Short mmCIF file of C-alpha atoms and ligand atoms in Angstrom, two decimals:
data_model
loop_
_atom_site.label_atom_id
_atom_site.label_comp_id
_atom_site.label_asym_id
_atom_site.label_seq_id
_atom_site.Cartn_x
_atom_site.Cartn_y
_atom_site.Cartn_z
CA UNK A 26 3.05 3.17 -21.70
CA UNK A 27 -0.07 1.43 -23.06
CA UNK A 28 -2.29 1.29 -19.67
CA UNK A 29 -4.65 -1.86 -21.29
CA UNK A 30 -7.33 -1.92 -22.94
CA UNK A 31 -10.51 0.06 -20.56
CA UNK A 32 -13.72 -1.40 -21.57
CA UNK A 33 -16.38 1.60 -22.20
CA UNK A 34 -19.08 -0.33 -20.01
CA UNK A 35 -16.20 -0.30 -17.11
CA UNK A 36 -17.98 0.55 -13.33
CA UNK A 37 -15.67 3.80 -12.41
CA UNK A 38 -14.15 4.20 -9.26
CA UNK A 39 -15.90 7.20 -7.24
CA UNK A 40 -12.39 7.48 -5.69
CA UNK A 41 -11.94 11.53 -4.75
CA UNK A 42 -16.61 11.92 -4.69
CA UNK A 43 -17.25 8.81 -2.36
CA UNK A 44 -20.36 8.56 -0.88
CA UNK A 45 -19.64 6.66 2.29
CA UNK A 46 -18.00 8.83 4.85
CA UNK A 47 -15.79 5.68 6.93
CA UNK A 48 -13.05 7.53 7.98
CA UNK A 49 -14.56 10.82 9.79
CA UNK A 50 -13.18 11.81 13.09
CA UNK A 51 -10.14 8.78 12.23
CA UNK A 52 -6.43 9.36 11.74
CA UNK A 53 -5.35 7.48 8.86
CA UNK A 54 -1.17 7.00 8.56
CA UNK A 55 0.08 5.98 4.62
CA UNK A 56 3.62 5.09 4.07
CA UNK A 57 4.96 5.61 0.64
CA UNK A 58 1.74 8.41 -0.13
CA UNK A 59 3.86 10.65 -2.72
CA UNK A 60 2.96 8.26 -5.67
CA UNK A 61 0.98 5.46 -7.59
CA UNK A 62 -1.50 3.35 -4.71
CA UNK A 63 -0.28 5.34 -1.97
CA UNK A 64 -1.38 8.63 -3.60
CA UNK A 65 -4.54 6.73 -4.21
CA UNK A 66 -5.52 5.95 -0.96
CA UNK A 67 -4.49 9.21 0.68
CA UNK A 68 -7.24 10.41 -1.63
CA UNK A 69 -9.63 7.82 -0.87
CA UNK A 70 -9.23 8.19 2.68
CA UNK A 71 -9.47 11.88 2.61
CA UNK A 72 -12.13 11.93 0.46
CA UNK A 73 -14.00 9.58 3.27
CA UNK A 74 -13.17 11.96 5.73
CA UNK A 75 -10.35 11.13 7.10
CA UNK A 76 -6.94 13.49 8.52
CA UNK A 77 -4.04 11.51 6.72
CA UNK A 78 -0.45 11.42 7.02
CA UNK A 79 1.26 11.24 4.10
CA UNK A 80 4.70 9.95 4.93
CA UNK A 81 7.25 8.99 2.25
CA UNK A 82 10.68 9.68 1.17
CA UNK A 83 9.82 11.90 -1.26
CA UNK A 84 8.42 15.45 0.87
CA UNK A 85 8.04 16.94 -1.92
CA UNK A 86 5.69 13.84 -3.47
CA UNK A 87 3.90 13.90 -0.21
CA UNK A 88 3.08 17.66 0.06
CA UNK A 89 1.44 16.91 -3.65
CA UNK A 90 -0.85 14.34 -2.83
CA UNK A 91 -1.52 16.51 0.32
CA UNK A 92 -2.92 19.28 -1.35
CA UNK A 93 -4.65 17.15 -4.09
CA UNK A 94 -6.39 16.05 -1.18
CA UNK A 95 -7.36 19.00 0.04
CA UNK A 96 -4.53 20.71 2.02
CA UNK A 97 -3.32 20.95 5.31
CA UNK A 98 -6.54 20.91 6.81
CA UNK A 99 -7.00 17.39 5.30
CA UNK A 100 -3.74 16.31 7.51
CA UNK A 101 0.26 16.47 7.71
CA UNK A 102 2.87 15.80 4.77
CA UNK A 103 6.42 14.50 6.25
CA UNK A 104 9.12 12.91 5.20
CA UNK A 105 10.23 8.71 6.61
CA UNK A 106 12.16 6.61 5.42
CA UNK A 107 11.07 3.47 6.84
CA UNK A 108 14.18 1.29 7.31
CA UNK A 109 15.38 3.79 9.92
CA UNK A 110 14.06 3.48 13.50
CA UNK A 111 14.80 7.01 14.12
CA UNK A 112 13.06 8.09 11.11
CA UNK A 113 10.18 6.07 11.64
CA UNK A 114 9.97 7.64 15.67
CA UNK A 115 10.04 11.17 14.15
CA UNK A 116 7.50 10.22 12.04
CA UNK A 117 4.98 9.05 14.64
CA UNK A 118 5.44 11.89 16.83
CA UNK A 119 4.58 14.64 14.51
CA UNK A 120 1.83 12.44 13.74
CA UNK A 121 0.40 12.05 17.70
CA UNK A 122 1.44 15.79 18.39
CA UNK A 123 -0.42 17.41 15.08
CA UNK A 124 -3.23 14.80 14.19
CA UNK A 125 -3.57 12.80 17.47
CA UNK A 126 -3.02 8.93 17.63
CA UNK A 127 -3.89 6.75 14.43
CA UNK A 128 -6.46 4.72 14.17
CA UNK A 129 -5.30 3.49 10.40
CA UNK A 130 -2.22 2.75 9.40
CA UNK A 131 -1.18 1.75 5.71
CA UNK A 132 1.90 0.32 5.20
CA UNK A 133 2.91 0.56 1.48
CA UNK A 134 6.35 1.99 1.19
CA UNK A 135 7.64 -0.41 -1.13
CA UNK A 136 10.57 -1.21 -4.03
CA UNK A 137 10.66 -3.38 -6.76
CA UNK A 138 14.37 -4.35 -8.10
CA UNK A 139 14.39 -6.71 -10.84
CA UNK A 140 16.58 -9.99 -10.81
CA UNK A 141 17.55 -13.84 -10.24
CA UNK A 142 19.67 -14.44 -6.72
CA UNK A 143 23.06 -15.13 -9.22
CA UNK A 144 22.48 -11.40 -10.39
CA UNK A 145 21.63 -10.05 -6.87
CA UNK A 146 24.37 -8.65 -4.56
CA UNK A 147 23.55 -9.45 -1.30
CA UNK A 148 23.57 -5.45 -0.52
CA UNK A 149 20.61 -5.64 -2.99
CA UNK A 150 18.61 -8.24 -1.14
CA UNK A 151 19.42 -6.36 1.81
CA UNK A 152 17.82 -3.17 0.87
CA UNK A 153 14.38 -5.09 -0.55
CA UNK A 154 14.17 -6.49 2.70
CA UNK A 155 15.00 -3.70 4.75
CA UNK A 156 11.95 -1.20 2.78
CA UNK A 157 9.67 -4.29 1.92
CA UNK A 158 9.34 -6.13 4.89
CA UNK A 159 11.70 -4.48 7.52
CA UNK A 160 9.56 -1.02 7.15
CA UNK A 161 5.79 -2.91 7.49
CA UNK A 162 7.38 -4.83 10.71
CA UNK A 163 8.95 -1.41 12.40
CA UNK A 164 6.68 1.12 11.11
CA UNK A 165 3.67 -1.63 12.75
CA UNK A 166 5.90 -1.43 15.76
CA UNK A 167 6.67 2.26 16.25
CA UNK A 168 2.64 3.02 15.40
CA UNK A 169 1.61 0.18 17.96
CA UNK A 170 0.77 2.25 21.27
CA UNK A 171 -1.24 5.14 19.34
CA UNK A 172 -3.06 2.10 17.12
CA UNK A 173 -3.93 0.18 20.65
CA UNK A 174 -4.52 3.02 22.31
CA UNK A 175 -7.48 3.89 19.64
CA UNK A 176 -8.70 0.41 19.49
CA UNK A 177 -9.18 0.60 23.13
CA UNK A 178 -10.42 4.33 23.21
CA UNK A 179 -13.28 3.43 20.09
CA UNK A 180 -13.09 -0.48 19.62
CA UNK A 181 -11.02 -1.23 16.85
CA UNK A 182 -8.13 -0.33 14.91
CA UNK A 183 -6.53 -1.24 11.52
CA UNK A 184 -3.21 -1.96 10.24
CA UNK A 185 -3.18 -2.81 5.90
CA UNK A 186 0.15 -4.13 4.37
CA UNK A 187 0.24 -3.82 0.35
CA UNK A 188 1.97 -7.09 -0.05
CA UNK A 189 1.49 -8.19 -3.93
CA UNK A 190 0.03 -10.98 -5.71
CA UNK A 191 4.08 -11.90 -5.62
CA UNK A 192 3.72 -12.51 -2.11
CA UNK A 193 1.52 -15.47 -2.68
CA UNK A 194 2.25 -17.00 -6.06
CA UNK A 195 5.89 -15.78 -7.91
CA UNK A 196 7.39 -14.61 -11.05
CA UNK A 197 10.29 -15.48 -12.60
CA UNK A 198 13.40 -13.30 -12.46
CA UNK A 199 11.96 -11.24 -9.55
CA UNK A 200 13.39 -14.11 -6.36
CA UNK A 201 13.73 -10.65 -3.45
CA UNK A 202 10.81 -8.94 -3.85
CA UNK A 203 8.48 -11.80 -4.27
CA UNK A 204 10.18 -13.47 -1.04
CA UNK A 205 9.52 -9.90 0.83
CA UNK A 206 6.04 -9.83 -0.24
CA UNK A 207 5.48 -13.21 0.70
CA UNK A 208 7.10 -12.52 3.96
CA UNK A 209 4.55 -9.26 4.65
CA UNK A 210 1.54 -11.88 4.15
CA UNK A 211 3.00 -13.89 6.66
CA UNK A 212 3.73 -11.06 8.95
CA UNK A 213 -0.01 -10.16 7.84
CA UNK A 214 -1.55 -13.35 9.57
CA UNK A 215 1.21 -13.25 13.03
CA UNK A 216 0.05 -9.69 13.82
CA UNK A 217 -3.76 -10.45 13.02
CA UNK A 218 -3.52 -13.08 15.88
CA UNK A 219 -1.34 -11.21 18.16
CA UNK A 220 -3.68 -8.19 18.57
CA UNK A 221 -7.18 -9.88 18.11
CA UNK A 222 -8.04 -9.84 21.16
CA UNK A 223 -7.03 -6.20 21.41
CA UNK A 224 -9.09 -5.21 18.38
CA UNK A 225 -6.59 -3.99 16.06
CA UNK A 226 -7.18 -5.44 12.63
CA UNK A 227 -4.30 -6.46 10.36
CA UNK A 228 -4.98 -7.18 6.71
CA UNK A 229 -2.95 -6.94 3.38
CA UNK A 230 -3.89 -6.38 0.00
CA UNK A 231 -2.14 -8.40 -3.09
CA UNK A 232 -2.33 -6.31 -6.13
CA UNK A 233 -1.67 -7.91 -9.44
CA UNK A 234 -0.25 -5.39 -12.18
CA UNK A 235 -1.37 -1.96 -11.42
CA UNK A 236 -0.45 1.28 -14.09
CA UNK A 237 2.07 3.29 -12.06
CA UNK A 238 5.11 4.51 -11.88
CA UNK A 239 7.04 1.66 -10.45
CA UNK A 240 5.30 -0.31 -13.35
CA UNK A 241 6.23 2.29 -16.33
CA UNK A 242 10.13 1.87 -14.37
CA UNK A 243 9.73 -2.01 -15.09
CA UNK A 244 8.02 -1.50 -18.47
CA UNK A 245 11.17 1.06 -19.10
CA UNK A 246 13.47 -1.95 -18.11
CA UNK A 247 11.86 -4.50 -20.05
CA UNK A 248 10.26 -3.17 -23.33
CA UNK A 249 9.54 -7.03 -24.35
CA UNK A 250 6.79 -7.17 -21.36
CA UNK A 251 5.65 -3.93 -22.09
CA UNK A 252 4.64 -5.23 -25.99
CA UNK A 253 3.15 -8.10 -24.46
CA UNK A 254 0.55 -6.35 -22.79
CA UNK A 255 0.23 -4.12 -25.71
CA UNK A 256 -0.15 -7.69 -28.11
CA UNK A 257 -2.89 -9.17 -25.06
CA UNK A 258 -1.06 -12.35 -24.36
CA UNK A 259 -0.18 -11.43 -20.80
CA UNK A 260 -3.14 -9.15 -19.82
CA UNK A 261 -5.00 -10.43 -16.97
CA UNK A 262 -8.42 -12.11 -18.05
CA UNK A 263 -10.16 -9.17 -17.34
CA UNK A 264 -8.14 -7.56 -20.37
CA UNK A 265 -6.72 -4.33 -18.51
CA UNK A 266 -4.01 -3.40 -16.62
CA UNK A 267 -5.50 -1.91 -12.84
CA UNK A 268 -5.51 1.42 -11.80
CA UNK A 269 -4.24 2.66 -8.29
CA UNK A 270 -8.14 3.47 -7.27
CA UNK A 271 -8.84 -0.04 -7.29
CA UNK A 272 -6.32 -1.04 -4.59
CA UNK A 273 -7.48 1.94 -2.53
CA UNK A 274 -10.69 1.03 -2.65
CA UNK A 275 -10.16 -2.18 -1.29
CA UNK A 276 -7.41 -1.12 0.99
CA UNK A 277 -10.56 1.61 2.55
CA UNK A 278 -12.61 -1.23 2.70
CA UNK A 279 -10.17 -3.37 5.26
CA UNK A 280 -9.36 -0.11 6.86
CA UNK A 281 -13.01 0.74 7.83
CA UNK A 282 -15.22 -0.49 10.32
CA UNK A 283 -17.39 -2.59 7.74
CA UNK A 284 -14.70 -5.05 7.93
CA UNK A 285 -14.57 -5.84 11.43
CA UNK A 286 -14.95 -9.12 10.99
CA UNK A 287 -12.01 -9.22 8.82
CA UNK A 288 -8.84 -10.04 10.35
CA UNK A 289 -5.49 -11.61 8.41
CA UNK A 290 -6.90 -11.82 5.23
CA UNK A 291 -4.87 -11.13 1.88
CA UNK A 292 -7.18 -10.00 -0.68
CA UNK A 293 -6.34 -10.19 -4.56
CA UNK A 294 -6.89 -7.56 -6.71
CA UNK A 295 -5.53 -8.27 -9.73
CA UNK A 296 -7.82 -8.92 -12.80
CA UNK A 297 -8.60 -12.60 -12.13
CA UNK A 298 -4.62 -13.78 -12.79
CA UNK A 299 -3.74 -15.84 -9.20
CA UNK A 300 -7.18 -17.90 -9.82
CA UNK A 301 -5.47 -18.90 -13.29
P1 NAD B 12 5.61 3.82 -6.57
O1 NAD B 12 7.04 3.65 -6.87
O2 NAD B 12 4.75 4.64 -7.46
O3 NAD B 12 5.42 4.34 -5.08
C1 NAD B 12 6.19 3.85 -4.01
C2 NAD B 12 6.39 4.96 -3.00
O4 NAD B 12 7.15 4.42 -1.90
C3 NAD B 12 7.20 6.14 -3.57
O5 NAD B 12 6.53 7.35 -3.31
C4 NAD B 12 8.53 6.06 -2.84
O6 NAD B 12 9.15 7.33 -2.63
C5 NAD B 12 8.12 5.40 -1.53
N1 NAD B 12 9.26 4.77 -0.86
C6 NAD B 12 10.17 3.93 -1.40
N2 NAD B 12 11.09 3.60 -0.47
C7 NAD B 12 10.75 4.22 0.68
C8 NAD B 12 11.31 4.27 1.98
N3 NAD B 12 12.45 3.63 2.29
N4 NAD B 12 10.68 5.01 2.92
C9 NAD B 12 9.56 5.71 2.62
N5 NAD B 12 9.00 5.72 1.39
C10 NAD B 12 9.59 4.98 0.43
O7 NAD B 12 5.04 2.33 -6.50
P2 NAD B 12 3.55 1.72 -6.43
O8 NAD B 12 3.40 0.86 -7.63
O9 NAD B 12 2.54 2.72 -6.08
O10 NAD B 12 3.78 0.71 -5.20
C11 NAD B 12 3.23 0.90 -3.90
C12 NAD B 12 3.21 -0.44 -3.20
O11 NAD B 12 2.38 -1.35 -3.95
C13 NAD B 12 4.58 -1.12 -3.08
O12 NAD B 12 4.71 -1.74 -1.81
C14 NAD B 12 4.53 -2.16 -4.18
O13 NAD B 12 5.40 -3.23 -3.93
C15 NAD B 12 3.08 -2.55 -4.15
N6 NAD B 12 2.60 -3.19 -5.38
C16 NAD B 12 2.64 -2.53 -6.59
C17 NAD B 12 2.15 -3.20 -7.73
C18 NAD B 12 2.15 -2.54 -9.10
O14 NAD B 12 1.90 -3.24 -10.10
N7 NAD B 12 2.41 -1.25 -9.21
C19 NAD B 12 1.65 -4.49 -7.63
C20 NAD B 12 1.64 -5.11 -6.39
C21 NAD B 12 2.11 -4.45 -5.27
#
């Protein structure tokens, strides 16, 4: 796949040599970690210090980005799938028993499945909702005590949904997943004002198009769109398609204390396209 056209004057990423050290002595969780953002921000987060999780369907995905990020000194690979309950429990344990309880967690387990609600089973809907929006609500729910528990123990706590710039404007032929997305902003802001006054933080990020391998799986599906990147017309007005290190580095920034004013936000990352 064509990743866009990278400008040569382009500010790169320091993601995997960051300066800033946010996430020493923290316990950052990240759902979905084996691949694409979440790989990205396990590395970020290591790379700040931090012991990560990396939790995701995939084990074998998860023990990758692991040891990209240094090993099993960095943290803990295991395997979630986070529409079960049970799965999600296990999870958390292993976490609290090897790492201790988290002060971070990401949610951003996610699917994509093409198609208009006349081509959509309802057994498809179903599963969107159950890993888009079911998984941020129980994983958030399973994680709560250890989160609360750290917020009270150091002062704050953070919780960061990837939700998608589909969660707040929409795209045609693509009704579930922007209706789960918009659903995890919305369960963004509830869970911002429920725990305020507790000091846990709860932010999402909306990324626009971002090279990885859920895109090249859409690109696969729909050459047409694919071209149409390659032609310009639908490249976001910053002419390039956005790399996982730029939603981990925004997704460290809510996660760390330099955002502690920052509570129920949705932040766009996405090359300028929702302010068209
Ligand atoms: P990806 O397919 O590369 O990675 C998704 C990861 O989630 C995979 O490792 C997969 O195994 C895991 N996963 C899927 N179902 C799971 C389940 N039930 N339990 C545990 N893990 C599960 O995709 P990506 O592009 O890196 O997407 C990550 C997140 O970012 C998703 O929530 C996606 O909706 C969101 N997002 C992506 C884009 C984009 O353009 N790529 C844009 C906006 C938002």
């Amino acid at each position: 796949m064509s990743s866009g056209v990278v400008p040569a004057s382009m500010p790169e990423i320091t993601s995997g040599r960051p300066t800033a050290r946010r996430f020493e002595e923290k316990v950052c969780v990240v759902t979905g970690g084996a691949s694409g953002i979440g790989r990205a921000v396990v590395l970020r987060l290591a790379a700040e210090g931090a012991r990560v999780a990396v939790l995701d369907m995939d084990l074998a995905g998860a023990r990758e980005s692991l040891e990209l990020a240094g090993g099993e000194t960095t943290g803990l690979a295991a395997e979630i799938d986070v529409r079960s309950s049970a799965s999600v429990e296990a999870a958390a344990g292993l976490v609290k028993g090897q790492l201790g309880n988290a002060d971070v967690l990401v949610n951003n387990a996610g699917i994509e499945i093409l198609g208009t609600i006349d081509e959509m089973a309802p057994d498809v809907w179903d599963e969107i909702m159950a890993v888009n929006l079911r998984g941020p609500y129980l994983t958030s729910r399973i994680f709560l005590p250890q989160l609360l528990a750290r917020a009270a123990e150091r002062g704050g706590a953070a919780v960061v949904h990837n939700a998608s710039l589909m969660g707040l404007v929409s795209s045609a032929g693509l009704a579930a997943y922007c209706a789960s997305k918009a659903g995890v902003v919305s369960l963004t802001r509830s869970m911002a004002l429920d725990y305020a006054k507790q000091n846990l933080r709860v932010n999402c990020v909306c990324p626009g198009i971002i090279h990885t391998p859920m895109l090249e799986r859409r690109f696969a599906m729909q050459p047409d769109r694919e071209q149409a990147y390659r032609d310009t017309s639908r490249r976001p007005p910053v002419q390039y398609i956005g790399r996982p290190e730029d939603v981990a580095a925004s997704v460290a920034y809510l996660a760390s204390d330099e955002a502690r004013f920052v509570t129920g936000s949705a932040l766009t990352i996405d090359g300028g396209v929702g302010a068209a």
